Coordinates of C-alpha atoms in Angstrom, one line a residue:
M1 CA 10.4 12.5 -86.5
N2 CA 12.9 9.8 -87.4
I3 CA 13.8 8.1 -84.1
L4 CA 16.8 6.3 -85.7
L5 CA 18.2 9.5 -87.0
T6 CA 17.7 11.1 -83.7
A7 CA 19.4 8.3 -81.9
R8 CA 22.4 8.5 -84.3
T9 CA 22.7 12.2 -83.7
A10 CA 22.6 11.6 -79.9
W11 CA 25.4 9.0 -80.2
K12 CA 27.5 11.4 -82.2
N13 CA 27.0 14.1 -79.5
I14 CA 27.9 11.6 -76.8
I15 CA 31.2 10.4 -78.3
S16 CA 32.2 13.9 -79.2
N17 CA 32.6 14.5 -75.4
R18 CA 34.0 11.1 -74.4
L19 CA 35.5 12.1 -71.1
R20 CA 32.5 13.9 -69.9
S21 CA 30.1 11.1 -71.1
G22 CA 32.4 8.4 -69.5
L23 CA 32.4 10.1 -66.1
T24 CA 28.6 10.5 -66.3
V25 CA 28.1 6.8 -67.3
L26 CA 30.4 5.7 -64.4
G27 CA 27.8 6.6 -61.8
L28 CA 25.1 4.5 -63.5
V29 CA 27.5 1.6 -64.0
I30 CA 28.3 1.5 -60.3
G31 CA 24.7 1.8 -59.4
I32 CA 23.4 -1.0 -61.7
A33 CA 26.3 -3.3 -61.0
S34 CA 25.9 -2.9 -57.3
V35 CA 22.2 -3.7 -57.4
I36 CA 22.7 -6.8 -59.6
L37 CA 25.6 -8.0 -57.5
L38 CA 24.1 -7.5 -54.0
V39 CA 20.6 -8.7 -54.9
G40 CA 22.0 -11.6 -56.9
M41 CA 24.1 -12.8 -54.0
V42 CA 21.1 -12.6 -51.6
N43 CA 19.0 -14.5 -54.2
G44 CA 21.7 -17.1 -54.6
A45 CA 22.0 -17.6 -50.9
T46 CA 18.2 -17.9 -50.6
E47 CA 18.1 -20.6 -53.4
R48 CA 20.9 -22.5 -51.8
I49 CA 19.2 -22.5 -48.4
N50 CA 15.9 -23.6 -49.9
D51 CA 17.6 -26.4 -51.8
E52 CA 19.3 -27.6 -48.6
M53 CA 16.1 -27.4 -46.5
Y54 CA 14.1 -29.3 -49.1
S55 CA 16.9 -31.9 -49.5
V56 CA 16.3 -32.7 -45.8
G57 CA 12.6 -33.3 -46.7
A58 CA 9.6 -31.1 -46.9
D59 CA 7.7 -33.9 -45.1
L60 CA 9.7 -33.5 -41.9
V61 CA 8.4 -31.7 -38.8
S62 CA 11.1 -30.3 -36.4
V63 CA 10.4 -30.3 -32.7
C64 CA 12.6 -28.4 -30.2
I65 CA 11.9 -28.3 -26.4
Y66 CA 13.3 -25.3 -24.7
D67 CA 12.9 -26.4 -21.1
T68 CA 15.4 -29.2 -20.4
E69 CA 13.4 -30.1 -17.3
S70 CA 10.6 -31.1 -19.6
A71 CA 12.8 -33.2 -21.8
L72 CA 11.2 -36.5 -23.1
A73 CA 12.4 -40.0 -22.5
Y74 CA 13.0 -42.2 -25.6
E75 CA 9.9 -44.2 -24.8
D76 CA 7.8 -41.0 -24.9
L77 CA 8.3 -40.9 -28.7
A78 CA 6.6 -44.2 -29.4
P79 CA 3.0 -43.0 -29.1
M80 CA 3.7 -40.2 -31.6
R81 CA 4.5 -42.9 -34.3
K82 CA 0.8 -43.9 -34.0
L83 CA -0.6 -40.5 -34.7
D84 CA -2.4 -40.0 -38.0
N85 CA -0.2 -39.4 -41.1
V86 CA 3.0 -40.0 -39.1
S87 CA 5.5 -42.5 -40.7
G88 CA 8.3 -42.1 -38.2
V89 CA 9.9 -40.3 -35.3
T90 CA 13.7 -39.9 -34.6
P91 CA 15.5 -37.9 -32.0
F92 CA 18.9 -36.3 -32.6
T93 CA 21.6 -34.5 -30.7
Y94 CA 25.0 -33.0 -31.5
L95 CA 28.0 -34.4 -29.6
S96 CA 31.6 -33.7 -29.2
G97 CA 34.4 -36.2 -29.1
S98 CA 37.6 -37.4 -30.7
V99 CA 37.1 -40.0 -33.5
T100 CA 39.9 -42.3 -34.7
A101 CA 39.3 -44.6 -37.7
G102 CA 41.8 -47.1 -39.1
G103 CA 44.4 -45.9 -36.6
K104 CA 44.2 -42.3 -37.8
K105 CA 42.4 -39.4 -36.2
V106 CA 39.4 -38.3 -38.3
S107 CA 39.4 -34.5 -38.7
G108 CA 36.2 -32.4 -39.3
T109 CA 33.9 -35.2 -38.1
E110 CA 30.4 -34.3 -37.1
L111 CA 29.4 -36.6 -34.2
M112 CA 25.7 -37.1 -33.6
G113 CA 23.2 -39.2 -31.6
G114 CA 20.2 -40.4 -33.5
G115 CA 17.2 -42.7 -33.1
E116 CA 16.1 -45.9 -34.8
S117 CA 15.9 -45.7 -38.6
Y118 CA 17.8 -42.4 -38.4
A119 CA 19.2 -42.6 -41.9
D120 CA 15.9 -43.7 -43.5
M121 CA 14.0 -40.9 -41.7
M122 CA 16.5 -38.3 -43.0
G123 CA 16.4 -39.7 -46.5
Y124 CA 19.9 -41.1 -46.6
E125 CA 20.5 -44.3 -48.5
M126 CA 22.8 -47.0 -47.0
K127 CA 25.8 -48.1 -49.1
Y128 CA 26.9 -50.8 -46.8
G129 CA 25.3 -52.5 -43.8
R130 CA 22.2 -51.4 -41.9
D131 CA 20.5 -48.4 -40.2
L132 CA 20.3 -47.9 -36.4
S133 CA 17.7 -50.2 -34.9
R134 CA 15.4 -50.2 -31.8
I135 CA 17.6 -53.0 -30.3
D136 CA 20.5 -50.6 -30.5
M137 CA 18.5 -48.0 -28.5
D138 CA 17.2 -50.5 -25.9
N139 CA 20.7 -52.1 -25.3
Y140 CA 22.7 -48.9 -25.4
T141 CA 24.8 -50.5 -28.1
K142 CA 28.2 -49.0 -28.9
C143 CA 27.7 -49.0 -32.7
V144 CA 27.7 -46.2 -35.3
I145 CA 26.7 -45.5 -38.9
I146 CA 29.2 -43.3 -40.8
G147 CA 29.3 -41.2 -43.9
E148 CA 30.9 -42.4 -47.1
K149 CA 33.8 -40.0 -46.9
I150 CA 35.0 -41.6 -43.7
S151 CA 34.8 -45.0 -45.2
E152 CA 36.7 -44.1 -48.3
G153 CA 39.3 -42.0 -46.5
Y154 CA 40.2 -44.4 -43.7
W155 CA 39.3 -47.8 -45.1
Q156 CA 40.2 -47.1 -48.8
G157 CA 36.6 -47.7 -49.8
R158 CA 36.3 -51.2 -48.4
N159 CA 33.2 -52.2 -46.5
P160 CA 34.0 -51.3 -42.9
C161 CA 30.9 -52.9 -41.4
G162 CA 32.0 -55.1 -38.4
L163 CA 35.2 -53.0 -38.0
T164 CA 35.6 -50.6 -35.1
L165 CA 36.5 -47.0 -34.7
K166 CA 37.4 -45.2 -31.5
I167 CA 35.4 -42.3 -30.0
D168 CA 37.1 -40.8 -27.0
G169 CA 39.1 -44.0 -26.6
D170 CA 36.1 -46.4 -26.6
D171 CA 35.5 -48.9 -29.4
Y172 CA 32.3 -48.5 -31.5
T173 CA 31.4 -51.0 -34.2
V174 CA 30.5 -49.7 -37.6
V175 CA 27.2 -51.2 -38.7
G176 CA 26.4 -49.1 -41.7
V177 CA 27.8 -46.6 -44.2
M178 CA 25.5 -43.9 -45.6
K179 CA 25.9 -43.1 -49.3
G180 CA 27.5 -39.7 -50.3
A181 CA 24.9 -36.9 -49.9
G182 CA 27.1 -33.8 -49.6
S183 CA 26.2 -30.9 -47.3
S184 CA 22.8 -30.2 -46.0
M185 CA 21.7 -27.5 -43.6
G186 CA 25.3 -26.7 -42.7
S187 CA 26.1 -30.4 -42.0
N188 CA 28.4 -32.5 -44.0
I189 CA 26.6 -35.9 -44.2
D190 CA 29.6 -37.6 -45.8
N191 CA 31.8 -36.9 -42.7
T192 CA 29.2 -37.7 -40.1
V193 CA 29.2 -40.4 -37.4
V194 CA 25.9 -41.3 -35.8
M195 CA 25.5 -43.4 -32.7
P196 CA 22.3 -44.5 -30.9
I197 CA 21.0 -41.5 -28.9
T198 CA 20.7 -43.7 -25.8
T199 CA 24.4 -44.6 -26.1
S200 CA 25.4 -40.9 -26.4
R201 CA 25.1 -40.6 -22.7
Y202 CA 28.6 -42.2 -22.5
L203 CA 29.9 -39.0 -24.2
G204 CA 28.0 -36.7 -21.9
G205 CA 24.9 -36.4 -24.0
E206 CA 21.7 -35.3 -22.4
A207 CA 19.7 -38.0 -20.7
G208 CA 16.4 -36.5 -22.0
I209 CA 15.4 -35.7 -25.5
T210 CA 14.9 -32.1 -26.4
E211 CA 15.1 -32.3 -30.3
F212 CA 13.5 -34.7 -32.7
Y213 CA 12.0 -35.0 -36.1
V214 CA 8.6 -36.3 -37.0
K215 CA 8.1 -37.6 -40.6
A216 CA 4.8 -37.2 -42.3
D217 CA 3.6 -39.7 -44.8
S218 CA 3.6 -37.0 -47.5
E219 CA 4.6 -33.4 -47.9
E220 CA 0.9 -32.4 -48.1
N221 CA 0.3 -33.8 -44.6
A222 CA 3.2 -32.1 -42.9
E223 CA 1.0 -29.3 -41.6
K224 CA -1.6 -31.8 -40.2
V225 CA 1.2 -33.7 -38.5
S226 CA 2.5 -30.5 -37.0
K227 CA -0.8 -29.7 -35.5
S228 CA -1.2 -33.3 -34.2
V229 CA 2.2 -33.2 -32.5
K230 CA 1.4 -29.9 -30.9
Q231 CA -1.8 -31.2 -29.5
Y232 CA -0.1 -34.4 -28.3
L233 CA 2.7 -32.6 -26.5
S234 CA 0.3 -30.1 -24.9
K235 CA -2.2 -32.8 -23.6
T236 CA 0.3 -35.5 -22.7
H237 CA 3.3 -33.6 -21.5
N238 CA 1.9 -30.1 -20.9
L239 CA 4.3 -28.7 -23.4
T240 CA 2.7 -25.6 -24.9
S241 CA 4.3 -23.2 -27.4
D242 CA 6.0 -21.4 -24.5
Y243 CA 8.1 -24.5 -23.8
C244 CA 8.6 -26.0 -27.3
D245 CA 8.5 -25.2 -31.0
V246 CA 7.0 -27.4 -33.6
T247 CA 7.9 -26.3 -37.2
T248 CA 7.5 -27.7 -40.6
Q249 CA 10.2 -27.3 -43.2
K250 CA 7.8 -25.1 -45.3
M251 CA 7.4 -22.7 -42.3
M252 CA 11.1 -22.4 -41.9
I253 CA 11.6 -21.9 -45.6
D254 CA 8.9 -19.2 -45.7
A255 CA 10.4 -17.4 -42.7
M256 CA 13.9 -17.6 -44.2
N257 CA 12.6 -16.3 -47.6
E258 CA 10.8 -13.4 -45.9
M259 CA 14.0 -12.4 -44.1
N260 CA 16.1 -12.7 -47.3
N261 CA 13.6 -10.7 -49.3
A262 CA 13.8 -7.9 -46.7
M263 CA 17.6 -8.1 -46.9
A264 CA 17.5 -7.9 -50.7
L265 CA 15.3 -4.8 -50.5
L266 CA 17.6 -3.2 -48.0
L267 CA 20.7 -3.9 -50.0
G268 CA 19.0 -3.0 -53.3
G269 CA 17.9 0.3 -51.7
I270 CA 21.4 1.2 -50.5
A271 CA 22.9 0.4 -53.9
S272 CA 20.1 2.4 -55.6
I273 CA 21.6 5.6 -54.1
S274 CA 24.3 5.2 -56.6
L275 CA 21.7 5.3 -59.3
L276 CA 20.2 8.5 -57.9
V277 CA 23.7 10.1 -58.0
G278 CA 24.2 8.8 -61.5
G279 CA 20.8 10.2 -62.6
I280 CA 21.7 13.6 -61.2
G281 CA 25.0 13.4 -63.2
V282 CA 23.0 12.7 -66.4
M283 CA 20.8 15.7 -65.8
N284 CA 23.8 17.9 -65.1
V285 CA 25.5 16.8 -68.3
M286 CA 22.4 17.3 -70.4
L287 CA 21.9 20.8 -68.9
V288 CA 25.5 21.7 -69.9
S289 CA 24.8 20.2 -73.4
V290 CA 21.7 22.4 -73.8
T291 CA 23.7 25.5 -72.9
E292 CA 26.6 24.6 -75.2
R293 CA 24.2 24.0 -78.1
T294 CA 21.9 27.0 -77.7
R295 CA 22.8 28.4 -81.1
E296 CA 22.3 25.0 -82.7
I297 CA 18.8 24.9 -81.2
G298 CA 18.1 28.4 -82.5
I299 CA 19.2 27.4 -86.0
R300 CA 17.1 24.3 -86.0
K301 CA 14.0 26.1 -84.8
S302 CA 14.5 28.9 -87.4
L303 CA 14.6 26.2 -90.1
G304 CA 11.3 24.8 -89.0
A305 CA 12.0 22.3 -86.2
K306 CA 9.1 22.0 -83.9
R307 CA 9.2 22.1 -80.1
K308 CA 8.6 18.4 -79.8
D309 CA 11.5 17.7 -82.2
I310 CA 13.9 19.5 -79.9
L311 CA 12.4 17.8 -76.9
W312 CA 12.8 14.4 -78.3
Q313 CA 16.4 15.1 -79.5
F314 CA 17.7 15.8 -76.0
L315 CA 15.4 13.2 -74.3
V316 CA 16.7 10.4 -76.7
E317 CA 20.3 11.6 -76.0
S318 CA 19.7 11.3 -72.3
V319 CA 18.2 7.8 -72.7
V320 CA 21.0 6.6 -74.9
L321 CA 23.5 7.8 -72.3
S322 CA 21.7 6.0 -69.6
L323 CA 21.3 2.8 -71.6
I324 CA 25.1 2.7 -72.2
G325 CA 25.6 3.0 -68.5
G326 CA 22.9 0.4 -67.8
L327 CA 24.3 -2.2 -70.3
I328 CA 27.9 -1.8 -69.0
G329 CA 26.6 -1.9 -65.4
I330 CA 24.7 -5.2 -66.1
L331 CA 27.8 -6.8 -67.6
T332 CA 30.0 -5.5 -64.8
G333 CA 27.5 -6.9 -62.2
L334 CA 27.4 -10.3 -63.9
L335 CA 31.2 -10.3 -64.1
F336 CA 31.7 -9.6 -60.4
G337 CA 29.0 -12.1 -59.7
R338 CA 31.0 -14.7 -61.6
I339 CA 34.0 -13.8 -59.5
A340 CA 32.0 -14.2 -56.4
I341 CA 31.0 -17.7 -57.4
L342 CA 34.6 -18.6 -58.1
A343 CA 35.4 -17.3 -54.6
G344 CA 32.8 -19.6 -53.1
A345 CA 29.9 -17.3 -52.7
F346 CA 26.4 -17.8 -54.2
F347 CA 25.1 -15.6 -57.0
S348 CA 21.8 -15.9 -58.9
P349 CA 20.6 -12.6 -60.5
G350 CA 17.8 -14.1 -62.5
I351 CA 16.5 -12.8 -65.8
G352 CA 13.9 -10.7 -64.0
M353 CA 16.6 -8.7 -62.2
I354 CA 18.5 -8.1 -65.4
L355 CA 15.4 -6.9 -67.2
L356 CA 14.6 -4.7 -64.3
A357 CA 18.0 -3.2 -64.3
F358 CA 17.6 -2.5 -68.1
A359 CA 14.2 -0.9 -67.4
V360 CA 15.7 1.2 -64.6
S361 CA 18.4 2.5 -67.0
V362 CA 15.7 3.7 -69.4
A363 CA 13.7 5.2 -66.6
V364 CA 16.7 7.1 -65.3
G365 CA 17.3 8.6 -68.7
L366 CA 13.7 9.7 -69.1
V367 CA 13.2 11.1 -65.6
F368 CA 16.5 12.9 -65.3
G369 CA 16.5 14.0 -69.0
I370 CA 13.1 15.5 -69.1
L371 CA 14.1 18.8 -67.5
P372 CA 17.0 19.6 -69.8
A373 CA 15.0 18.5 -72.8
F374 CA 12.0 20.7 -71.7
R375 CA 14.3 23.7 -71.2
A376 CA 15.8 23.2 -74.7
S377 CA 12.3 22.9 -76.3
K378 CA 11.2 26.2 -74.7
M379 CA 14.0 28.3 -76.2
K380 CA 12.9 31.1 -78.5
P381 CA 14.7 31.0 -81.9
V382 CA 15.7 34.7 -81.8
E383 CA 17.1 34.6 -78.3
A384 CA 18.9 31.3 -79.0
L385 CA 20.6 32.8 -82.2
R386 CA 21.8 35.8 -80.2
Y387 CA 23.5 33.5 -77.5
E388 CA 27.3 33.8 -77.5

């Protein structure tokens, strides 16, 4: 059997019934495109979240205390800096307040309280000035470090260190400017204002510390540091896992990936229903084709065509029909993915997903084409020639 000749014959039969073939292919196009688009968007979002979480630092351990009555004092953090493999500890808290810089109100500002060496701990470089210091913490100094966007937008890129901005009407001295770092974990670093966490009480911040980061001396030791911090909090402050959560970036990333993978499977499964419908459409069209070409089958068998030749003829036709739908579906999915990117969404289908979609197209043609092909191959020449 000449597979090329069979494929050419299958193509001629498909284009001879353009409308019917087009409607059949449409179901496969919708199914393949939906799977690529939905799964690609989930993968894109997952990659984006992973990049942001790793940009914060895989060597960071996040600690959150649920019970505010068990909140720590700033001095309670000092002993943790002496634990093995710990290179630093910094608390943080989110605040609300009106910020005015250069006589203009700063819009979209993220106001935070942080500990000593906050920028260094978070991996942010200083463009001007210095980081927050222990003296700032001890003296409740009204000073801030700011993001580069604020500096450029309200001081025209000049060094603002030594100048003041107002927060809820009070003057705060700018002591440092963090280099542009973009967005990370939903926070826009370039538009952030960070003051000493002890000073944040002036803005209604909590007196005690319920959230802080512990920095390991390397990514490999983050898990060890996590266990050490858990033991310290449990023994020294009686804070068990019921009252606080100690999490490494890797643990959060793994949990997020697990959730996103489940979401991708769910969305992929829903979109695959269209493939099932498209496959049934292929089988229906091939059954009609077998019926219409009954006399042709009888003539071919009477001229010496074997059963397997008839089987392969209709099976190849079914696969070609599915491949057309699969290829158009892949291109359609990628096109809509590109549109999603332009609209601000994330999209990353991956070569593996595209190859899988191609393989699924072939599988649909084989699975849903086998019954019509088998029926055609079983026809007896005499009965087929008598068919009107």
